[in-house]
Coordinates of C-alpha atoms and ligand atoms in Angstrom, one line a residue:
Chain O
X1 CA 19.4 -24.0 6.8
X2 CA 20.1 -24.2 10.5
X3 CA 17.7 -22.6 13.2
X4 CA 17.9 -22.9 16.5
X5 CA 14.9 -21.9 18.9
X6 CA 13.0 -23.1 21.9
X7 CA 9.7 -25.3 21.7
X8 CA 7.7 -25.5 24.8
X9 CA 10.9 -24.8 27.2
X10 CA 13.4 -27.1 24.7
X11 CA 15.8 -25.7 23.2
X12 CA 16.7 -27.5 19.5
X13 CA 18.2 -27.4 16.7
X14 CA 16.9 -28.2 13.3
X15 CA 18.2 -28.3 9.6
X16 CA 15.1 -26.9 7.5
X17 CA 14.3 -25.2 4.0
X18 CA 13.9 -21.4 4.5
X19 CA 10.7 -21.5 3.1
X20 CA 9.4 -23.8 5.8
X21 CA 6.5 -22.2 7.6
X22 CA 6.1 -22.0 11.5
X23 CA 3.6 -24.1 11.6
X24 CA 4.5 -27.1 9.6
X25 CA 7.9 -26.8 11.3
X26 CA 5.8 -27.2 14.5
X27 CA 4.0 -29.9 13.5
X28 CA 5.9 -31.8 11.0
X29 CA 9.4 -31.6 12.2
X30 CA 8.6 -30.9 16.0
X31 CA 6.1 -33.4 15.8
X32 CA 3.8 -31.2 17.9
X33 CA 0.0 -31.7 16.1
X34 CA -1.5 -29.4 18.3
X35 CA -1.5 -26.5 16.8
X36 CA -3.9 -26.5 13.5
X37 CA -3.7 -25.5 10.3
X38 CA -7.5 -23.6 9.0
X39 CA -7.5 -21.3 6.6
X40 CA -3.5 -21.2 5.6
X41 CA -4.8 -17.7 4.5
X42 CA -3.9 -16.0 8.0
X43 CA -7.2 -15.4 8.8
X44 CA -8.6 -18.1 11.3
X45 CA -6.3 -18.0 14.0
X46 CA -6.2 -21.8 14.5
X47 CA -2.7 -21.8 14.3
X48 CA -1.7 -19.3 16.9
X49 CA 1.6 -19.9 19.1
X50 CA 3.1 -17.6 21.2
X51 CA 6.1 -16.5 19.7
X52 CA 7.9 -14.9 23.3
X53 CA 4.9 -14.6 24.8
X54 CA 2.9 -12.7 21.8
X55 CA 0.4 -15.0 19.5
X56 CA 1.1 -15.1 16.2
X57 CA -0.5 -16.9 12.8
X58 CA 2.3 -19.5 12.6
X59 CA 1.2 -20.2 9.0
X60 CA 2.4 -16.9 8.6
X61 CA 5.7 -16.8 10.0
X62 CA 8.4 -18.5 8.9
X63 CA 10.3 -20.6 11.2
X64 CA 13.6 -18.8 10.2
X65 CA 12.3 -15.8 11.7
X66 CA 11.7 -17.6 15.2
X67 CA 15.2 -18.2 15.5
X68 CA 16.6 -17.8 19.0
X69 CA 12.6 -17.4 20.0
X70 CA 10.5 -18.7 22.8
X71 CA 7.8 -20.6 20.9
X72 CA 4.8 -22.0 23.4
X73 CA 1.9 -24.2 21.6
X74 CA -0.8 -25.9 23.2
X75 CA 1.2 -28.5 24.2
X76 CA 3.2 -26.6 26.8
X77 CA 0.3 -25.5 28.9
X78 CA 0.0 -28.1 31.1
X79 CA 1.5 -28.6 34.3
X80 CA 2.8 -31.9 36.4
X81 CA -0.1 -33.5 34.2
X82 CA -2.9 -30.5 35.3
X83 CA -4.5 -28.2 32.4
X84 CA -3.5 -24.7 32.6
X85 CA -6.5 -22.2 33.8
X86 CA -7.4 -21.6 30.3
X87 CA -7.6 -25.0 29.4
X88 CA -9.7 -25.7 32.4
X89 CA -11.9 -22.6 31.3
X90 CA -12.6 -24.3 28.4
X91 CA -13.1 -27.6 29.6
X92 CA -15.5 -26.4 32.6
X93 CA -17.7 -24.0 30.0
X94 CA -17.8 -26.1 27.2
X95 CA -15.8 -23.6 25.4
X96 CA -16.0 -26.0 22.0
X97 CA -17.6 -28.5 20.4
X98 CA -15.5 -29.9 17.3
X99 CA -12.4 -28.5 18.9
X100 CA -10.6 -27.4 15.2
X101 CA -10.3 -23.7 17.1
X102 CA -9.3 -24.5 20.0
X103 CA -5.6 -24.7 20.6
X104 CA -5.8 -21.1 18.9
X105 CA -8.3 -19.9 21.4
X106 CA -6.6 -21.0 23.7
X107 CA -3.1 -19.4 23.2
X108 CA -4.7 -16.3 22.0
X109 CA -6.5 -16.1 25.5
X110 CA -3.0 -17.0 27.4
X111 CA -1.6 -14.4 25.5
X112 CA -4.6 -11.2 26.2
X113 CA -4.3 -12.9 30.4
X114 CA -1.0 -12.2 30.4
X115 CA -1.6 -8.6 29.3
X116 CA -4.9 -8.1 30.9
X117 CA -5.7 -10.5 33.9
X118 CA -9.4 -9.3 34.3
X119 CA -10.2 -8.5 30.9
X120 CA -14.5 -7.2 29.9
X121 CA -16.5 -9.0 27.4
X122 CA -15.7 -6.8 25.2
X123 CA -12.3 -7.1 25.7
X124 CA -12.3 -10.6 25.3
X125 CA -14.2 -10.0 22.1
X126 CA -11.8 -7.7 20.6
X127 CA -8.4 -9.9 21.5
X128 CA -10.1 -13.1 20.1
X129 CA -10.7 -11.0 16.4
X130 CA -8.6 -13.2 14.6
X131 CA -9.4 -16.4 15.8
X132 CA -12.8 -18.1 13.6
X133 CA -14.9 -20.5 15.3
X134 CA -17.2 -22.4 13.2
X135 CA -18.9 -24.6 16.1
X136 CA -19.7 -22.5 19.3
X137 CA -20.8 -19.4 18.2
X138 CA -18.3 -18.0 20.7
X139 CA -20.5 -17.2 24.0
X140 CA -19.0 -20.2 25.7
X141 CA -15.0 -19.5 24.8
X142 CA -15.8 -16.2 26.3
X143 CA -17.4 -17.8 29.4
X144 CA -13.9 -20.1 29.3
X145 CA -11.8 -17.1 29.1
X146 CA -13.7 -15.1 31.8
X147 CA -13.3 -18.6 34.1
X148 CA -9.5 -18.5 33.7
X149 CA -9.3 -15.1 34.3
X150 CA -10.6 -15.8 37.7
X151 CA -9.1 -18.5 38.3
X152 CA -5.4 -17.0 37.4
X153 CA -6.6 -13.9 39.8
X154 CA -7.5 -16.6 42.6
X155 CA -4.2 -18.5 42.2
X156 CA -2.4 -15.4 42.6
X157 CA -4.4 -14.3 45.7
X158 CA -5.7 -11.0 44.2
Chain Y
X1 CA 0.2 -23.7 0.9
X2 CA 4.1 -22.4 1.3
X3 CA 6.3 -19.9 -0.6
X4 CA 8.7 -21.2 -3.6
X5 CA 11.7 -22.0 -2.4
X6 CA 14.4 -18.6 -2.0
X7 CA 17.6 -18.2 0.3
X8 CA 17.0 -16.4 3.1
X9 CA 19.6 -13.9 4.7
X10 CA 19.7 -12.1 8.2
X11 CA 20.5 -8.6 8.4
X12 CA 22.3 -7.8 11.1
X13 CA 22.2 -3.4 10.5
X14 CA 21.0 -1.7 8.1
X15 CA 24.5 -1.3 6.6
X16 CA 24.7 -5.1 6.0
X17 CA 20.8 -5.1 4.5
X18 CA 22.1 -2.5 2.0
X19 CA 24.8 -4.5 0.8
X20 CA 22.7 -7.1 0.9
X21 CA 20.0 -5.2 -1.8
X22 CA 22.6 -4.4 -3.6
X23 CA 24.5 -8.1 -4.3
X24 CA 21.0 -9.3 -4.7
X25 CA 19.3 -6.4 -6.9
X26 CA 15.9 -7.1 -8.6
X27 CA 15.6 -10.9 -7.2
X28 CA 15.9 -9.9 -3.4
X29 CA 13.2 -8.2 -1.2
X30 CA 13.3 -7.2 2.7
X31 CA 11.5 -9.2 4.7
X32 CA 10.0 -6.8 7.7
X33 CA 7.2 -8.5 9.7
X34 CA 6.4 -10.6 6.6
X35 CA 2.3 -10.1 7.4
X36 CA 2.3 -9.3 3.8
X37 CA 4.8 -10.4 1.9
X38 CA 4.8 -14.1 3.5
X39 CA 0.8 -14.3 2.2
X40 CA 1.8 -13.2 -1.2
X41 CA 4.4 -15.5 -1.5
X42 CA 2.0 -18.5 -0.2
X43 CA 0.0 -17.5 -3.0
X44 CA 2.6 -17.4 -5.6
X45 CA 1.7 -13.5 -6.4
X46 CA 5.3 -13.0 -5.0
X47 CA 8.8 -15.2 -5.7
X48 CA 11.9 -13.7 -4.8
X49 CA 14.8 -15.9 -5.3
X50 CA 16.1 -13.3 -2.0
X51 CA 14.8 -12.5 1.1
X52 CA 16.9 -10.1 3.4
X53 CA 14.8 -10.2 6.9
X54 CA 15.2 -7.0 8.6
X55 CA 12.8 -8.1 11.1
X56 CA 15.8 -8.9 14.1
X57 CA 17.8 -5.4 13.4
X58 CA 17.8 -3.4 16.0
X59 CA 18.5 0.5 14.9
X60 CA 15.1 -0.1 12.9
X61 CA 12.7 -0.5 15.8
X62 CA 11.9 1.1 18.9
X63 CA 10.0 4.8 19.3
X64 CA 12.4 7.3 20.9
X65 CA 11.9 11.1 21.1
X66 CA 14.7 13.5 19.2
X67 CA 15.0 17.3 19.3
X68 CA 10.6 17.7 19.6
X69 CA 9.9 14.9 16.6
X70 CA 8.8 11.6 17.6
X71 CA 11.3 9.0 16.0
X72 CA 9.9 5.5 15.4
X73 CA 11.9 2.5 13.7
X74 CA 10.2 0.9 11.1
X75 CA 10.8 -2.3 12.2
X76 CA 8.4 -1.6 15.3
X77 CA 5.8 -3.8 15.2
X78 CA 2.2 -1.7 15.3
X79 CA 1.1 -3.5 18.6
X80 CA 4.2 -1.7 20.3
X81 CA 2.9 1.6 18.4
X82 CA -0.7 0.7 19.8
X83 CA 0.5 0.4 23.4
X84 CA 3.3 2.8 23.4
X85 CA 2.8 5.6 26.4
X86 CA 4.7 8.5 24.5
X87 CA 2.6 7.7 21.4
X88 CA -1.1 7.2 23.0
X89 CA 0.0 10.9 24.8
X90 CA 1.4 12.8 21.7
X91 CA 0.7 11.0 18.2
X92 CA -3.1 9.8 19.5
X93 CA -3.9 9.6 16.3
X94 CA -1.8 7.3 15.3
X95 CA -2.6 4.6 18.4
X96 CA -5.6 5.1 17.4
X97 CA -5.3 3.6 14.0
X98 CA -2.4 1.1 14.6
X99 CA -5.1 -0.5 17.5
X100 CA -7.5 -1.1 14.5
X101 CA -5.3 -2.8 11.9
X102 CA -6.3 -6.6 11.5
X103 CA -6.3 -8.2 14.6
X104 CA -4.1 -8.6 17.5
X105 CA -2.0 -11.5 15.5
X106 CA -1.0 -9.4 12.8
X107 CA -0.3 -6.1 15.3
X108 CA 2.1 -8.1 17.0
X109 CA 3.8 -8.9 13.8
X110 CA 3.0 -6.3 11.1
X111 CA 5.7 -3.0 11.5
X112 CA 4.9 0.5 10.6
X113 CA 7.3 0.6 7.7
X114 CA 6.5 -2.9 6.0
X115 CA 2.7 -1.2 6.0
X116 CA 4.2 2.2 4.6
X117 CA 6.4 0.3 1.8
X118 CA 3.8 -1.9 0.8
X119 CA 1.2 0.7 -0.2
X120 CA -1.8 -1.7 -0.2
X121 CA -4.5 0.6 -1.0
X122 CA -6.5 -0.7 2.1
X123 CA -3.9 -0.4 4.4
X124 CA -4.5 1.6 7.7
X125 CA -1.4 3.6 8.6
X126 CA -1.1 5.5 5.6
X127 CA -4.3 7.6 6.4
X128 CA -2.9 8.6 9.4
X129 CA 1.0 9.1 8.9
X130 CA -0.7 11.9 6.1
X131 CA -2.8 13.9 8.5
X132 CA -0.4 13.8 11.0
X133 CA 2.3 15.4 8.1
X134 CA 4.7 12.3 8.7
X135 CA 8.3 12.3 6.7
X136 CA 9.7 8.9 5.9
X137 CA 13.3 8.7 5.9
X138 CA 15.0 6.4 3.8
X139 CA 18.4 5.0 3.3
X140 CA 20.4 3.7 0.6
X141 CA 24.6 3.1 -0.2
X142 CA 24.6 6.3 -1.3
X143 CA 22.9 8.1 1.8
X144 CA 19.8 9.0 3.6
X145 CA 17.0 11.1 2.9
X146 CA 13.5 12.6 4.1
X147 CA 10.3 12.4 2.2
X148 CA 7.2 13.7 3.3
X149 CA 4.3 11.6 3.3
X150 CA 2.0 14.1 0.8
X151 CA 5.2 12.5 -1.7
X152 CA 5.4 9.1 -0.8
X153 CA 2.7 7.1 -1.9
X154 CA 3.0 7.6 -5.7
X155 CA 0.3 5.1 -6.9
X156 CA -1.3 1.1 -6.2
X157 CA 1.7 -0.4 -3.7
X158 CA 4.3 2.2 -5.6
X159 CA 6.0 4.3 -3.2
X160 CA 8.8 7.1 -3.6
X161 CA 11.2 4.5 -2.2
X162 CA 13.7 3.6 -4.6
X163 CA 15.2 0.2 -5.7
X164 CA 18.1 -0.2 -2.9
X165 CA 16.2 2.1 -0.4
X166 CA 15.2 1.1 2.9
X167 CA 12.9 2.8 5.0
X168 CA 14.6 3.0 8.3
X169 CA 12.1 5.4 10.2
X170 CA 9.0 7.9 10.8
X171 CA 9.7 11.1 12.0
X172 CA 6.5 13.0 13.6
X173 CA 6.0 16.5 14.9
X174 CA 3.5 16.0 17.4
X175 CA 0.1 18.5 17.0
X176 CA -0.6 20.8 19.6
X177 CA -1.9 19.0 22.9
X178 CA -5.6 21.0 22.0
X179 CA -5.7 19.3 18.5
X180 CA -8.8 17.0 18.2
X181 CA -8.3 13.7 16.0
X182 CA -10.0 10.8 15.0
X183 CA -9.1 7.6 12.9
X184 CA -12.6 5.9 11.5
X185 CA -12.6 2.7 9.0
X186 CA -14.7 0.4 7.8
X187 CA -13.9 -2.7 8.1
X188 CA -13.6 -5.6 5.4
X189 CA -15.2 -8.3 7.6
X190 CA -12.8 -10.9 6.8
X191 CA -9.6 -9.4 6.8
X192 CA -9.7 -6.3 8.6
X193 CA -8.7 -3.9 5.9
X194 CA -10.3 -0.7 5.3
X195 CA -12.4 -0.6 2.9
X196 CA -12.5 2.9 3.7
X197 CA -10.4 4.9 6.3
X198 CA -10.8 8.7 7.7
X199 CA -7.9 9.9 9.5
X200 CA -8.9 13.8 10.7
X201 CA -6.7 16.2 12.6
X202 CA -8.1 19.6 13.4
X203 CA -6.8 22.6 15.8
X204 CA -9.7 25.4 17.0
X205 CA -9.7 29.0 16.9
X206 CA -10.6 31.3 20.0
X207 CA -14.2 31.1 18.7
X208 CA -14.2 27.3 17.9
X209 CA -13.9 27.3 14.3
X210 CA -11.4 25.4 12.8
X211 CA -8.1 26.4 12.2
X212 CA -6.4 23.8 10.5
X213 CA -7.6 20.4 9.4
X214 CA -5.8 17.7 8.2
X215 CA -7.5 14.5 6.6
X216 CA -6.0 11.4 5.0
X217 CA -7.9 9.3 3.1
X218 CA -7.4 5.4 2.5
X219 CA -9.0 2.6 1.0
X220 CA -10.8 4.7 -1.6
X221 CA -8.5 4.9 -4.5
X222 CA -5.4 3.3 -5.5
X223 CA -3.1 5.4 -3.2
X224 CA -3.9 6.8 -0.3
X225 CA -4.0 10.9 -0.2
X226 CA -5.1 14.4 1.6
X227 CA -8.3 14.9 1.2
X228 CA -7.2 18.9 0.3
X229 CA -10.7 20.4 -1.1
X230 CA -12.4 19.0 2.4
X231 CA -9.5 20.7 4.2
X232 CA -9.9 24.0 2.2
X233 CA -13.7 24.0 2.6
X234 CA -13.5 24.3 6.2
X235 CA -10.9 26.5 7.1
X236 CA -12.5 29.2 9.3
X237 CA -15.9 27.5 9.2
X238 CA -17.5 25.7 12.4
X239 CA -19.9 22.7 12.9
X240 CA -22.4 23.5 10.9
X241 CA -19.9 23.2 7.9
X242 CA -18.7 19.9 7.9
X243 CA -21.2 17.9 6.2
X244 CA -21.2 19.8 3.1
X245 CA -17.4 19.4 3.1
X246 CA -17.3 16.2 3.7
X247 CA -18.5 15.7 0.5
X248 CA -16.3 16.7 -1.3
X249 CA -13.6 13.7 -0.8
X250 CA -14.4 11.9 -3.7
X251 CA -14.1 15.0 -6.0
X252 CA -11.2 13.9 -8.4
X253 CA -11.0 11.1 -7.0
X254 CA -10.6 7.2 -8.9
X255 CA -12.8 5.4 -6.7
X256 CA -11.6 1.5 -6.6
X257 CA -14.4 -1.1 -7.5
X258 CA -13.9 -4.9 -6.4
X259 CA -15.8 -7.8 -5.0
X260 CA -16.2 -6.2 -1.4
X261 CA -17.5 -3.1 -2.7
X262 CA -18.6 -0.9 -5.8
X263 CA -16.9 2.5 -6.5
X264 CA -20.2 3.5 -5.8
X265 CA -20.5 1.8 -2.0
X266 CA -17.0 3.0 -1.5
X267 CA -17.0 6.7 -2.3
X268 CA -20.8 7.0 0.0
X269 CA -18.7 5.2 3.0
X270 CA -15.9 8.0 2.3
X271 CA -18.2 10.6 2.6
X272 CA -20.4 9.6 5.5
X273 CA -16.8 8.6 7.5
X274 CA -14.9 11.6 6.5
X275 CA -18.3 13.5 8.2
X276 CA -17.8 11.2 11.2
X277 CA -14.3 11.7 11.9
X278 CA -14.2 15.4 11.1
X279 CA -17.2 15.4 14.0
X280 CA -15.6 13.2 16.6
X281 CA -12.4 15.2 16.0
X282 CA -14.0 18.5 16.6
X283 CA -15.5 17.5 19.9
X284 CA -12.1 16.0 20.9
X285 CA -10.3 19.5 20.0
X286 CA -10.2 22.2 22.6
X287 CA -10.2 25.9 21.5
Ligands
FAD301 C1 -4.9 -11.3 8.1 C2 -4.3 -10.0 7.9 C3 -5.1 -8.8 8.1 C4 -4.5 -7.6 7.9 N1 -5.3 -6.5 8.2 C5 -4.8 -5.3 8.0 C6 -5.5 -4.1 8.2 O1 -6.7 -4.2 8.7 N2 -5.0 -2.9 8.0 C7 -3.7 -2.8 7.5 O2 -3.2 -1.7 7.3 N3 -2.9 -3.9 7.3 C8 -3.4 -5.1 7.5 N4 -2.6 -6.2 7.3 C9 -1.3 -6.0 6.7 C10 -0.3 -5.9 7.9 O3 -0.5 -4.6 8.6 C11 1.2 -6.0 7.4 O4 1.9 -6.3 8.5 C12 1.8 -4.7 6.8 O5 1.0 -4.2 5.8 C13 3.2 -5.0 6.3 O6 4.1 -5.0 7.3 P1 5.2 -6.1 7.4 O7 6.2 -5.7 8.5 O8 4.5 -7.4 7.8 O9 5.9 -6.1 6.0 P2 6.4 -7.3 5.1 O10 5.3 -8.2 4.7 O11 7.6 -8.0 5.7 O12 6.9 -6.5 3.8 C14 5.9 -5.9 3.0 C15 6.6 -5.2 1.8 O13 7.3 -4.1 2.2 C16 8.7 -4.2 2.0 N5 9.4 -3.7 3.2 C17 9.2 -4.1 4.5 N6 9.9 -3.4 5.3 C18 10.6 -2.4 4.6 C19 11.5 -1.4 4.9 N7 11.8 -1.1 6.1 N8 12.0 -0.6 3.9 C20 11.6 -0.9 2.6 N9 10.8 -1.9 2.2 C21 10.3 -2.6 3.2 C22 9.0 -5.7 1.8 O14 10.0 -5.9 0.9 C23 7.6 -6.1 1.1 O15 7.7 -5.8 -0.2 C24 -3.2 -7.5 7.5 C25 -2.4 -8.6 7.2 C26 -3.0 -9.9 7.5 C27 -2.1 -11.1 7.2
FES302 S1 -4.2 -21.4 9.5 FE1 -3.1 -19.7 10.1 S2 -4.7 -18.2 10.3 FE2 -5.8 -19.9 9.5
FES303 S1 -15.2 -25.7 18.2 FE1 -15.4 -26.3 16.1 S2 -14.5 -24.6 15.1 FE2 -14.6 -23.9 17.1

């Protein structure tokens, strides 16, 4: 079956089974390897995408029901060759050590900025719920979140 | 891990999705947000040759206000019902529990009626849609109805929805602005569900007794229901009451026993957090 949607600001087209998930569309058809497969259980957040602008578990979407969407992975973060803020954040405060979590962190953290540019602790907390790290034990990806936070507000001279 | 193969169709209204159940009968299912159907099929527990995704129509979602009731689709996704200004100001109770079902992920997919028609013991909104006296309404070919949520959840994931029914919608008459509420779970640390959930909705006399309480009960038994002997025991009755009433949610009731908890563990946590919310909901009520 045909969908059409738009990867990281491309638009394409693609002939795929229906039962084809987000995520291995993403990664196996896209050939975008960014975004992980955990659990495939919906519970570790290590395939989070922003599906226009919202994260979702891309192993539990199907990539027919992203048709016409905005998808954004990891991938499409950077820009003219420079991380995005929360990339940076992560980068600056060692925000993870095997790095199997990260490209989920780090979308589920564009997506909470986006909605909440100077978010608490505890805020960061509760948005990052569904996202498992086994490495870190999460202080740092909070310290990378809280960087990028202030780094967005800087950029934008609040 | 991925579903068995199936066609896949796109509803474009509701009228098309009905024609749709009915070429397709007993091999076809609706696809909504697919946060639990798309895990079941991963897992094989589910393999419909059909899938009719309701998920893009656009009658079924949105929250609007009609003649006093507050309308919303059942396509809307429980992040929009989390973060919705009419609904944090009139159905608080219902915010309140869409903000703690699974995490953000799933609130941004997961809709109000996929939760509703699924009936999953555990799940969150079905607490509160009872003590806030919500009616589903339902079409089919043959035309729409209202059921109110004491008669829609019939038993484990059975609901009064018929083959070739959809539910298209919520309907909610919101409590009086000096109605105290409070939606208390506890969690199952991996997925989110409740093991238990409290949904509590009281109004206050002139003196500060209660008036009227509502409470829903989830997660404790195969469907979830109205907790009426608590209600009854409290009507007129102040503070001091509600502990000794709280008690009295598990009477009747079938208590579930699995690997996260006991019937035992489960029908304690139903009376300790039907005692909490009936408390928080009392100091949120005015008199
Ligand atoms: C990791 C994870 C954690 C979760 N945690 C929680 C939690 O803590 N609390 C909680 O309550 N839920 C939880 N859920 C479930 C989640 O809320 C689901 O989204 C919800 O139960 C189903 O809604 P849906 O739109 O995704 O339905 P779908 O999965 O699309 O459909 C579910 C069922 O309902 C039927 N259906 C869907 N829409 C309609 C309709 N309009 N009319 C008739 N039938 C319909 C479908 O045919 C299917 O049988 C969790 C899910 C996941 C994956
Ligand atoms: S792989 Fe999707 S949530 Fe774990
Ligand atoms: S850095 Fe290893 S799982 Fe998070």
């Amino acid at each position: 079956m045909r969908v059409s949607l738009t990867v990281n600001g491309q638009r394409r087209e693609d002939d795929i089974e229906p039962r084809t998930l987000l995520v291995h569309y993403l990664r196996e058809v896209a050939g975008l390897t960014g975004t992980h497969v955990g659990c495939e259980t919906s519970l570790c957040g290590a395939c989070t995408v922003l599906m226009n602008g919202r994260a979702v578990k891309s192993c539990t979407t199907l990539a027919v029901q992203a048709e016409g969407a905005e998808i954004t992975t990891v991938e499409g973060l950077a820009r003219d060759g420079k991380f995005h803020p929360v990339q940076e954040g992560f980068w600056e405060e060692h925000g993870l050590q095997c790095g199997y979590c990260t490209p989920g962190m780090i979308m589920m953290a564009t997506d909470l900025l986006s909605r909440n540019p100077d978010p608490s602790e505890a805020e960061i907390r509760a948005a990052l719920e569904g996202n498992l790290c086994r490495c870190t034990g999460y202080q740092h990806i909070v310290n990378a979140v809280r960087y990028a936070a202030n780094k967005m507000r800087a950029a934008k001279g609040a | 891990m991925f579903p068995a193969p199936f066609e896949y169709h796109r509803a474009g209204s509701v009228k098309e999705a009905l024609s749709m159940l009915r070429q397709f009968g007993d091999d076809a299912k609706l696809l909504a947000g697919g946060h639990s159907l798309v895990p079941m099929m991963k897992m094989r527990l589910a393999t419909p040759a059909h899938l009719i995704d309701i998920g893009s129509v656009r009658e079924l979602s949105g929250i609007r206000e009609e003649g006093g009731k507050i309308v919303i689709g059942a396509a809307t996704t429980h992040a929009q019902v989390e973060t919705s200004d009419l609904v944090r100001r009139k159905l608080g109770l219902l915010a309140e529990c869409a903000a703690l079902i699974g995490d953000v992920q799933v609130r941004n997919r997961g809709t109000l009626g996929g939760s509703l028609a699924h009936a999953d013991p555990a799940a969150d909104y079905p607490a509160a849609v009872l003590a806030l006296d919500g009616e589903v309404s339902l079409e089919s070919e043959s035309g729409a109805r209202t059921v109110k949520a004491d008669d829609f959840f019939i038993d484990l994931m059975t609901t009064a929805a018929q083959p070739g029914e959809i539910v298209t919608a919520v309907r909610f008459t919101p409590p009086a602005p000096a109605a105290g509420y409070a939606y208390l779970k506890h969690r199952q640390p991996a997925s989110g569900f409740a093991l238990v959930g409290i949904a509590a909705l009281v109004t206050l006399d002139g003196k500060g007794n209660f008036q009227s309480v509502r409470v829903g009960v989830t997660g404790l038994c195969a469907k979830a229901f109205r907790a009426k002997a608590v209600e009854s025991a409290l009507a007129g009755k102040g503070r001091d009451a509600i502990a000794q009433a709280a008690a009295h949610v598990t009477d009747g009731a079938d208590a579930l026993s699995d690997i996260h908890a006991s019937s035992e563990f489960r029908s304690e946590l139903a009376r300790v957090y039907t005692r909490r919310a009936l408390e928080q909901a009392l100091a949120r009520a005015k008199s």
